[in-house]
CSV table of N, CA and C in Angstrom, one decimal:
chain,number,residue,atom,x,y,z
A,104,PRO,N,110.4,-8.0,68.6
A,104,PRO,CA,111.3,-7.2,67.6
A,104,PRO,C,109.8,-6.3,66.9
A,105,THR,N,110.1,-5.7,65.8
A,105,THR,CA,108.8,-5.0,65.1
A,105,THR,C,109.2,-5.4,63.4
A,106,SER,N,108.3,-5.5,62.5
A,106,SER,CA,108.1,-5.8,60.9
A,106,SER,C,107.4,-4.6,60.2
A,107,THR,N,107.6,-4.2,59.5
A,107,THR,CA,107.0,-3.2,58.6
A,107,THR,C,106.4,-3.9,57.4
A,108,ILE,N,105.1,-4.0,57.0
A,108,ILE,CA,104.6,-4.2,55.8
A,108,ILE,C,103.9,-3.5,55.1
A,109,GLN,N,104.5,-2.9,53.8
A,109,GLN,CA,103.9,-1.7,52.9
A,109,GLN,C,103.0,-2.7,52.1
A,110,VAL,N,101.9,-1.9,52.1
A,110,VAL,CA,100.7,-2.7,50.9
A,110,VAL,C,100.6,-1.6,50.0
A,111,TYR,N,100.5,-2.0,48.7
A,111,TYR,CA,99.9,-1.0,47.6
A,111,TYR,C,98.9,-2.3,46.8
A,112,ARG,N,98.1,-1.5,46.2
A,112,ARG,CA,96.9,-1.3,45.4
A,112,ARG,C,97.6,-2.1,43.9
A,113,SER,N,96.6,-2.7,42.9
A,113,SER,CA,97.1,-3.2,41.7
A,113,SER,C,97.6,-1.8,41.2
A,114,ASP,N,96.9,-0.8,41.5
A,114,ASP,CA,97.3,0.3,40.4
A,114,ASP,C,98.4,1.2,41.2
A,115,GLY,N,99.2,0.5,42.0
A,115,GLY,CA,100.0,1.6,42.4
A,115,GLY,C,100.0,2.3,44.0
A,116,SER,N,98.5,2.5,44.1
A,116,SER,CA,98.4,3.5,45.3
A,116,SER,C,98.5,2.4,46.6
A,117,PRO,N,98.9,3.4,47.4
A,117,PRO,CA,99.1,2.7,49.1
A,117,PRO,C,97.5,2.4,49.4
A,118,ALA,N,97.7,0.8,49.8
A,118,ALA,CA,96.3,0.2,50.5
A,118,ALA,C,96.0,0.9,51.8
A,119,THR,N,95.2,1.6,52.4
A,119,THR,CA,94.9,2.4,53.4
A,119,THR,C,94.0,1.3,54.2
A,120,SER,N,93.9,1.0,55.5
A,120,SER,CA,93.0,0.4,56.2
A,120,SER,C,92.9,-0.8,55.8
A,121,VAL,N,93.9,-1.5,55.2
A,121,VAL,CA,93.6,-3.1,55.3
A,121,VAL,C,93.9,-3.6,56.5
A,122,ARG,N,93.6,-4.8,56.8
A,122,ARG,CA,94.1,-5.9,57.7
A,122,ARG,C,95.3,-6.5,57.6
A,123,VAL,N,96.5,-6.4,58.3
A,123,VAL,CA,97.7,-7.4,58.1
A,123,VAL,C,98.0,-7.2,59.5
A,124,SER,N,98.7,-9.1,59.3
A,124,SER,CA,98.9,-10.1,60.2
A,124,SER,C,100.1,-10.9,59.9
A,125,LEU,N,100.9,-11.5,60.7
A,125,LEU,CA,101.8,-12.4,60.1
A,125,LEU,C,101.6,-13.8,61.1
A,126,GLU,N,102.0,-14.9,60.5
A,126,GLU,CA,101.7,-16.0,60.8
A,126,GLU,C,102.9,-16.7,60.7
A,127,PHE,N,103.6,-16.9,62.3
A,127,PHE,CA,104.5,-17.9,62.4
A,127,PHE,C,104.2,-19.2,62.9
A,128,SER,N,105.1,-19.7,63.2
A,128,SER,CA,105.0,-21.4,63.5
A,128,SER,C,104.2,-21.4,64.8
A,129,SER,N,104.6,-20.3,65.7
A,129,SER,CA,103.7,-20.6,66.7
A,129,SER,C,102.3,-19.7,66.9
A,130,GLY,N,102.0,-19.1,65.8
A,130,GLY,CA,100.7,-18.8,65.5
A,130,GLY,C,100.8,-17.3,65.0
A,131,PHE,N,99.4,-16.5,65.2
A,131,PHE,CA,99.3,-15.2,64.2
A,131,PHE,C,99.9,-13.9,65.2
A,132,THR,N,100.2,-13.4,64.7
A,132,THR,CA,100.3,-11.9,65.3
A,132,THR,C,99.2,-11.2,65.8
A,133,GLN,N,98.8,-9.9,66.4
A,133,GLN,CA,97.5,-9.3,66.7
A,133,GLN,C,97.7,-8.8,65.0
A,134,SER,N,96.5,-8.1,64.5
A,134,SER,CA,95.9,-7.7,63.5
A,134,SER,C,96.4,-6.1,63.5
A,135,VAL,N,97.0,-5.4,62.3
A,135,VAL,CA,97.1,-4.0,62.6
A,135,VAL,C,96.5,-3.8,60.9
A,136,TYR,N,95.9,-2.4,61.1
A,136,TYR,CA,95.4,-2.0,59.7
A,136,TYR,C,96.6,-0.6,59.2
A,137,THR,N,96.8,-0.7,57.9
A,137,THR,CA,97.6,-0.3,57.4
A,137,THR,C,97.5,1.5,57.8
A,138,ASN,N,98.4,2.1,57.3
A,138,ASN,CA,98.2,3.9,57.9
A,138,ASN,C,97.9,4.3,56.5
A,139,SER,N,97.8,6.0,56.2
A,139,SER,CA,97.2,6.4,54.9
A,139,SER,C,98.5,6.2,53.9
A,140,ASN,N,99.7,5.9,54.5
A,140,ASN,CA,100.5,5.7,53.4
A,140,ASN,C,100.7,4.0,52.9
A,141,GLY,N,99.7,3.3,53.6
A,141,GLY,CA,99.8,1.8,53.5
A,141,GLY,C,100.4,1.3,53.9
A,142,LYS,N,101.4,1.4,55.0
A,142,LYS,CA,101.8,0.7,55.9
A,142,LYS,C,101.8,0.5,57.1
A,143,ALA,N,102.3,-0.7,57.6
A,143,ALA,CA,101.5,-1.5,58.8
A,143,ALA,C,102.7,-2.0,59.7
A,144,THR,N,103.0,-1.5,60.6
A,144,THR,CA,104.3,-2.0,61.7
A,144,THR,C,103.6,-2.9,62.9
A,145,ILE,N,104.1,-4.0,62.9
A,145,ILE,CA,103.5,-5.0,63.4
A,145,ILE,C,104.6,-5.6,64.5
A,146,SER,N,104.4,-5.8,65.7
A,146,SER,CA,105.2,-5.8,66.8
A,146,SER,C,104.9,-7.4,66.9
A,147,HIS,N,106.0,-8.2,67.1
A,147,HIS,CA,106.0,-9.7,67.5
A,147,HIS,C,106.5,-10.1,68.2
A,148,GLU,N,106.6,-11.5,68.9
A,148,GLU,CA,107.8,-12.0,69.7
A,148,GLU,C,108.6,-13.2,68.8
A,149,SER,N,108.1,-14.1,68.2
A,149,SER,CA,108.5,-15.0,67.0
A,149,SER,C,109.6,-13.9,66.2
A,150,THR,N,110.9,-15.0,65.7
A,150,THR,CA,111.4,-14.3,64.5
A,150,THR,C,111.6,-15.5,63.8
A,151,GLY,N,111.9,-15.1,62.5
A,151,GLY,CA,112.0,-16.2,61.5
A,151,GLY,C,110.9,-16.2,60.5
A,152,SER,N,110.8,-17.4,59.7
A,152,SER,CA,110.0,-17.5,58.7
A,152,SER,C,108.4,-17.0,59.1
A,153,ALA,N,107.9,-16.0,58.5
A,153,ALA,CA,106.5,-15.7,58.5
A,153,ALA,C,106.0,-15.6,57.1
A,154,THR,N,104.5,-15.5,57.6
A,154,THR,CA,103.5,-15.8,56.3
A,154,THR,C,102.8,-14.1,56.3
A,155,ILE,N,102.6,-13.4,55.4
A,155,ILE,CA,101.7,-12.4,55.6
A,155,ILE,C,100.4,-12.4,55.0
A,156,TYR,N,99.7,-11.9,56.0
A,156,TYR,CA,98.2,-12.3,55.5
A,156,TYR,C,97.6,-10.7,55.4
A,157,VAL,N,97.2,-10.6,54.3
A,157,VAL,CA,96.6,-9.2,53.8
A,157,VAL,C,94.7,-9.4,53.9
A,158,ASP,N,93.5,-8.6,55.0
A,158,ASP,CA,92.7,-8.8,54.9
A,158,ASP,C,92.2,-10.7,54.8
A,159,GLY,N,93.1,-11.5,55.4
A,159,GLY,CA,92.8,-12.4,55.9
A,159,GLY,C,93.2,-13.5,54.7
A,160,SER,N,93.9,-13.2,53.9
A,160,SER,CA,94.4,-13.6,52.3
A,160,SER,C,95.8,-13.9,52.6
A,161,SER,N,96.4,-15.0,52.4
A,161,SER,CA,98.0,-15.3,52.7
A,161,SER,C,98.3,-14.4,51.4
A,162,ARG,N,99.4,-13.9,51.2
A,162,ARG,CA,100.1,-12.9,50.4
A,162,ARG,C,101.6,-12.7,49.9
A,163,ASP,N,102.2,-13.4,50.9
A,163,ASP,CA,103.6,-13.2,50.6
A,163,ASP,C,104.2,-14.1,51.7
A,164,SER,N,105.9,-14.4,52.3
A,164,SER,CA,106.3,-14.6,53.1
A,164,SER,C,107.4,-14.3,52.9
A,165,PHE,N,108.2,-14.1,54.6
A,165,PHE,CA,109.5,-13.4,54.7
A,165,PHE,C,110.1,-13.6,55.5
A,166,SER,N,111.4,-13.3,56.1
A,166,SER,CA,112.1,-13.5,57.2
A,166,SER,C,112.0,-12.4,58.1
A,167,ALA,N,111.2,-12.6,59.3
A,167,ALA,CA,111.2,-11.5,60.2
A,167,ALA,C,111.8,-11.8,61.4
A,168,PRO,N,112.5,-10.7,61.7
A,168,PRO,CA,112.0,-9.1,61.8
A,168,PRO,C,112.3,-9.0,60.2
A,169,GLY,N,111.9,-7.7,59.5
A,169,GLY,CA,112.0,-7.4,58.2
A,169,GLY,C,111.1,-6.2,57.8
A,170,THR,N,111.3,-6.0,56.4
A,170,THR,CA,110.4,-5.1,56.0
A,170,THR,C,110.0,-5.9,54.8
A,171,ARG,N,109.0,-5.6,54.2
A,171,ARG,CA,108.6,-6.6,53.2
A,171,ARG,C,107.4,-5.5,52.3
A,172,THR,N,107.5,-5.7,50.9
A,172,THR,CA,106.4,-4.4,50.3
A,172,THR,C,105.3,-5.9,49.6
A,173,VAL,N,104.2,-5.8,49.8
A,173,VAL,CA,103.0,-6.6,49.2
A,173,VAL,C,102.1,-5.9,48.4
A,174,ARG,N,102.0,-6.6,47.0
A,174,ARG,CA,101.0,-5.9,46.1
A,174,ARG,C,100.0,-6.5,45.8
A,175,LEU,N,98.9,-6.1,45.9
A,175,LEU,CA,97.4,-6.6,46.0
A,175,LEU,C,97.4,-6.7,44.6
A,176,PRO,N,96.2,-7.7,44.5
A,176,PRO,CA,95.9,-8.2,42.8
A,176,PRO,C,94.7,-7.0,42.2
């Protein structure tokens, strides 16, 4: 499965080139960097509850696979 994480900066602009990973109960996914639109598409084997990490900091959680928008402080 794949999940898409859209990351925005506090001013509403897309957060480009930030590192995104997901943590499942079985461990972390490979890190993916956001593209020029602030979007990261992450492939993962696990499904269910996942915590989203942006540049190493926990930012949100969701049910994967799916799509989630994260706004950085």
